Coordinates of C-alpha atoms in Angstrom, one line a residue:
M1 CA 61.2 113.0 127.2
S2 CA 59.2 113.4 124.0
I3 CA 59.7 116.0 121.3
E4 CA 56.5 117.8 122.4
D5 CA 58.1 118.5 125.8
S6 CA 60.9 120.7 124.4
T7 CA 59.6 123.0 121.7
A8 CA 60.8 126.2 123.2
P9 CA 64.5 127.4 123.0
T10 CA 66.6 126.7 126.1
H11 CA 69.8 128.2 127.4
E12 CA 70.7 125.5 129.9
A13 CA 74.4 125.7 130.9
R14 CA 77.0 123.1 130.1
P15 CA 77.4 120.3 132.6
R16 CA 79.2 121.4 135.7
P17 CA 81.6 119.3 137.9
P18 CA 80.6 118.2 141.3
S19 CA 80.6 121.1 143.8
S20 CA 81.3 121.2 147.5
T21 CA 78.1 123.2 148.0
S22 CA 74.5 122.4 147.2
D23 CA 73.5 126.1 147.0
A24 CA 72.3 126.5 143.4
N25 CA 72.6 130.3 143.7
S26 CA 76.2 130.4 144.9
A27 CA 79.0 131.8 142.8
P28 CA 80.9 129.3 140.7
S29 CA 83.7 127.6 142.6
E30 CA 87.3 127.9 141.4
S31 CA 87.2 124.3 140.1
E32 CA 84.0 125.1 138.1
Q33 CA 85.7 128.2 136.6
L34 CA 88.7 126.1 135.6
Y35 CA 86.4 123.5 134.1
T36 CA 84.6 126.1 132.1
S37 CA 87.8 127.8 131.0
L38 CA 89.3 124.4 129.8
F39 CA 86.3 123.7 127.6
D40 CA 86.1 127.2 126.3
H41 CA 89.7 127.2 125.2
M42 CA 90.2 123.6 124.0
L43 CA 91.1 123.2 120.3
N44 CA 88.4 120.5 119.8
G45 CA 84.9 121.5 119.2
L46 CA 82.5 120.7 121.9
A47 CA 78.7 120.6 122.1
Y48 CA 76.4 119.8 125.0
C49 CA 73.0 118.9 123.9
R50 CA 69.6 117.4 124.9
M51 CA 68.2 114.7 122.7
L52 CA 64.6 114.8 121.6
Y53 CA 62.7 111.6 121.0
E54 CA 59.4 110.5 119.4
G55 CA 58.7 107.3 121.3
D56 CA 62.0 105.5 121.2
R57 CA 63.2 107.2 118.0
P58 CA 65.7 110.1 118.3
V59 CA 64.4 112.9 116.0
D60 CA 66.2 116.1 117.0
F61 CA 68.4 117.6 119.6
I62 CA 68.9 121.1 121.2
Y63 CA 72.2 122.8 121.6
L64 CA 72.5 123.7 125.3
S65 CA 76.1 124.9 125.2
V66 CA 79.1 125.0 122.8
N67 CA 82.7 126.2 123.1
Q68 CA 84.5 128.7 121.0
A69 CA 86.1 126.0 118.8
F70 CA 82.6 124.7 117.8
G71 CA 82.0 127.8 115.7
A72 CA 85.5 128.0 114.4
Q73 CA 85.5 124.5 113.1
T74 CA 82.0 124.2 111.8
G75 CA 81.2 127.8 110.8
L76 CA 77.9 127.6 112.7
Q77 CA 77.1 130.5 114.9
D78 CA 74.4 131.4 117.5
V79 CA 73.3 127.8 117.9
V80 CA 72.6 127.7 121.6
G81 CA 68.9 127.2 122.4
H82 CA 68.2 126.0 118.9
R83 CA 67.4 122.6 117.4
V84 CA 69.9 121.1 115.1
S85 CA 67.1 120.8 112.5
E86 CA 66.8 124.6 112.6
V87 CA 70.6 125.2 112.5
I88 CA 71.3 122.7 109.7
P89 CA 68.1 122.2 107.6
G90 CA 67.9 118.8 106.1
I91 CA 70.3 117.1 108.5
R92 CA 67.7 114.5 109.8
E93 CA 67.1 113.3 106.2
A94 CA 70.8 113.5 105.1
D95 CA 72.5 112.0 108.1
P96 CA 70.1 109.7 110.0
E97 CA 72.9 107.5 111.3
L98 CA 74.2 110.5 113.3
F99 CA 70.9 110.7 115.2
E100 CA 70.9 107.0 115.8
I101 CA 74.4 107.2 117.5
Y102 CA 73.6 110.3 119.5
G103 CA 70.2 108.9 120.6
R104 CA 71.7 105.6 121.6
V105 CA 74.4 107.1 123.8
A106 CA 72.0 109.8 125.3
R107 CA 69.7 106.9 126.4
G108 CA 72.5 105.5 128.5
G109 CA 74.6 103.7 126.0
P110 CA 78.4 103.5 126.4
P111 CA 80.6 106.3 125.1
E112 CA 81.5 106.0 121.4
T113 CA 84.2 107.3 119.1
F114 CA 83.7 107.3 115.4
E115 CA 84.5 109.1 112.1
T116 CA 81.6 110.2 109.9
Y117 CA 80.9 112.3 106.9
V118 CA 78.1 114.8 107.6
E119 CA 76.3 115.2 104.3
A120 CA 74.4 118.3 105.3
L121 CA 77.7 120.2 106.1
Q122 CA 79.8 118.3 103.5
M123 CA 82.5 117.8 106.1
W124 CA 84.3 114.8 107.8
F125 CA 84.3 114.6 111.6
E126 CA 86.0 112.5 114.2
I127 CA 83.6 112.5 117.2
S128 CA 83.8 111.2 120.7
I129 CA 80.4 111.2 122.6
Y130 CA 79.3 110.4 126.1
S131 CA 76.1 111.0 128.2
P132 CA 76.5 113.0 131.4
K133 CA 72.9 112.4 132.4
P134 CA 69.8 110.8 130.8
E135 CA 68.7 112.1 127.4
H136 CA 71.8 114.4 127.2
F137 CA 75.1 114.1 125.5
V138 CA 78.4 115.8 125.0
A139 CA 80.1 115.6 121.6
V140 CA 83.8 116.4 121.3
F141 CA 85.0 116.6 117.7
D142 CA 87.6 117.5 115.2
V143 CA 87.0 118.4 111.6
I144 CA 89.1 116.0 109.6
T145 CA 88.0 116.8 106.0
E146 CA 91.5 117.6 104.8
R147 CA 92.9 114.4 106.2
K148 CA 90.2 112.3 104.6
L149 CA 90.6 113.9 101.2
A150 CA 94.4 113.2 101.4
E151 CA 93.7 109.6 102.3
M152 CA 91.2 109.2 99.4
A153 CA 93.8 110.9 97.0
L154 CA 96.4 108.4 98.1
R155 CA 94.1 105.4 97.6
S156 CA 93.2 106.7 94.2
S157 CA 96.9 107.1 93.3
E158 CA 97.7 103.6 94.5
E159 CA 94.8 102.1 92.5
R160 CA 96.1 103.9 89.3
F161 CA 99.6 102.7 90.1
A162 CA 98.3 99.1 90.4
T163 CA 96.5 99.4 87.1
V164 CA 99.7 100.4 85.4
F165 CA 101.6 97.4 86.9
Q166 CA 98.9 94.9 86.0
A167 CA 98.5 96.2 82.4
S168 CA 102.2 96.6 81.7
P169 CA 103.4 94.1 78.9
V170 CA 107.0 94.5 80.0
G171 CA 108.9 94.0 83.3
I172 CA 108.5 96.5 86.1
V173 CA 111.5 97.7 88.0
I174 CA 111.6 99.1 91.5
S175 CA 114.7 100.9 92.5
K176 CA 116.0 103.2 95.3
G177 CA 114.5 104.2 98.6
Y178 CA 113.3 102.3 101.6
S179 CA 109.7 103.3 100.9
S180 CA 109.8 101.3 97.7
L181 CA 109.9 98.1 99.7
A182 CA 106.2 98.5 100.5
Y183 CA 105.4 98.0 96.8
L184 CA 106.9 94.5 96.8
R185 CA 103.8 93.3 98.6
R186 CA 101.2 95.4 96.8
F187 CA 102.2 95.0 93.1
P188 CA 103.5 92.3 90.8
I189 CA 107.1 93.5 90.7
D190 CA 109.4 91.7 88.2
T191 CA 112.9 93.2 88.9
L192 CA 114.7 94.8 91.8
K193 CA 117.5 97.3 91.0
I194 CA 120.5 97.9 93.1
D195 CA 121.4 101.6 93.1
Q196 CA 124.8 102.6 91.8
S197 CA 125.4 104.4 95.1
F198 CA 125.9 101.0 96.7
M199 CA 128.0 99.6 93.8
R200 CA 130.3 102.6 93.9
D201 CA 131.7 101.6 97.3
I202 CA 132.2 97.9 96.6
P203 CA 134.4 96.1 97.5
H204 CA 135.8 98.6 100.0
D205 CA 132.8 99.4 102.1
E206 CA 131.5 96.6 104.3
S207 CA 128.0 98.1 104.7
A208 CA 127.5 98.5 101.0
I209 CA 128.5 94.9 100.5
E210 CA 126.0 93.7 103.2
I211 CA 123.2 95.8 101.8
T212 CA 123.9 94.5 98.3
K213 CA 123.9 90.9 99.5
T214 CA 120.6 91.5 101.3
I215 CA 118.9 93.0 98.2
I216 CA 120.1 90.1 96.0
A217 CA 118.9 87.5 98.5
L218 CA 115.6 89.3 98.8
G219 CA 115.0 89.3 95.1
Q220 CA 116.0 85.6 94.8
N221 CA 113.6 84.6 97.7
L222 CA 110.8 86.5 96.0
H223 CA 111.6 84.9 92.6
M224 CA 112.5 88.3 91.0
Q225 CA 115.4 89.2 88.8
V226 CA 118.0 91.6 90.4
L227 CA 119.7 94.2 88.3
A228 CA 122.8 96.1 89.6
E229 CA 123.6 99.4 88.0
G230 CA 126.8 101.4 88.0
V231 CA 129.2 98.4 87.6
E232 CA 132.6 100.0 86.9
T233 CA 135.2 97.4 87.7
E234 CA 136.0 93.7 87.3
A235 CA 136.0 93.3 91.1
Q236 CA 132.4 94.6 91.3
F237 CA 131.3 92.3 88.5
R238 CA 133.0 89.2 90.1
F239 CA 131.3 90.1 93.4
L240 CA 127.9 90.2 91.8
K241 CA 128.6 87.0 89.9
S242 CA 129.5 85.2 93.1
L243 CA 126.1 86.1 94.5
S244 CA 124.3 85.0 91.3
C245 CA 123.0 88.5 90.5
N246 CA 121.0 88.2 87.3
L247 CA 121.9 91.4 85.5
S248 CA 124.3 94.3 85.6
Q249 CA 124.8 97.5 83.8
G250 CA 127.6 100.1 83.8
N251 CA 130.7 101.4 82.1
L252 CA 132.4 98.1 82.6
H253 CA 130.2 96.7 79.9
S254 CA 129.9 99.7 77.7
R255 CA 129.8 103.5 77.7
P256 CA 126.3 104.9 76.9
V257 CA 125.6 104.6 73.1
V258 CA 123.1 106.4 70.9
A259 CA 120.0 104.4 69.7
A260 CA 121.3 104.2 66.1
A261 CA 124.4 102.3 67.3
L262 CA 122.7 100.0 69.7
A263 CA 121.8 97.3 67.2
D264 CA 125.5 97.0 66.1
F265 CA 126.6 96.9 69.7
L266 CA 124.3 94.1 70.6
A267 CA 125.2 92.1 67.5
N268 CA 128.9 92.4 68.3
N269 CA 128.6 91.5 72.0
R270 CA 126.4 88.4 72.0

């Protein structure tokens, strides 16, 4: 069908499921009513449309039916019977790839699922599309703008974090938290720190001992230095030394000192 064949608004109903009767004037069956109710009340937006072509090129489409969530998600109202170029002026120029996908599926292509940014609406969508009959398509979608913005903010944060690591003239320490382990692959870490919450229970807690052994072995295998904090007793220090832990800090070595006294402390404890 060419674009010239479909210039007038239409109010064709949404696609209906197979019916046990061929009487077009009969009342909707119970299954058809259920089908309609499901689509009207689903949380995803849904649009049933007819694609318009100029030759083989998809150039526009007409909204034949939409559900309630369509308007709630997009903010578009009273679209049925109208071309998308009327509902969203400039969409053909701003989002030509959307027309290519819709046109391809409406011409008999396989169903597709994709994410796209619709410039004309300034919104991100996740869309699943299939064709119930030639030159028609059904698009089921979610607006995912908030999710995409969060993903972009996370990527930006990681890029800034990586810049800090790469530009740092001194060693970088990662300590505490299982989530920190992800950074061992992403960034040039120099030192692993063993949290004092583990050291506090050594040598009496078997799980603390095993975790500490694992962290030290991990650091050694990755050619990093390992620093244990919160060392309070000789037994803890001997345990770390037996595992070739590189560094330790805590009250066993010294109580906290003010900056002015630090030089004297280092000179006297070489």
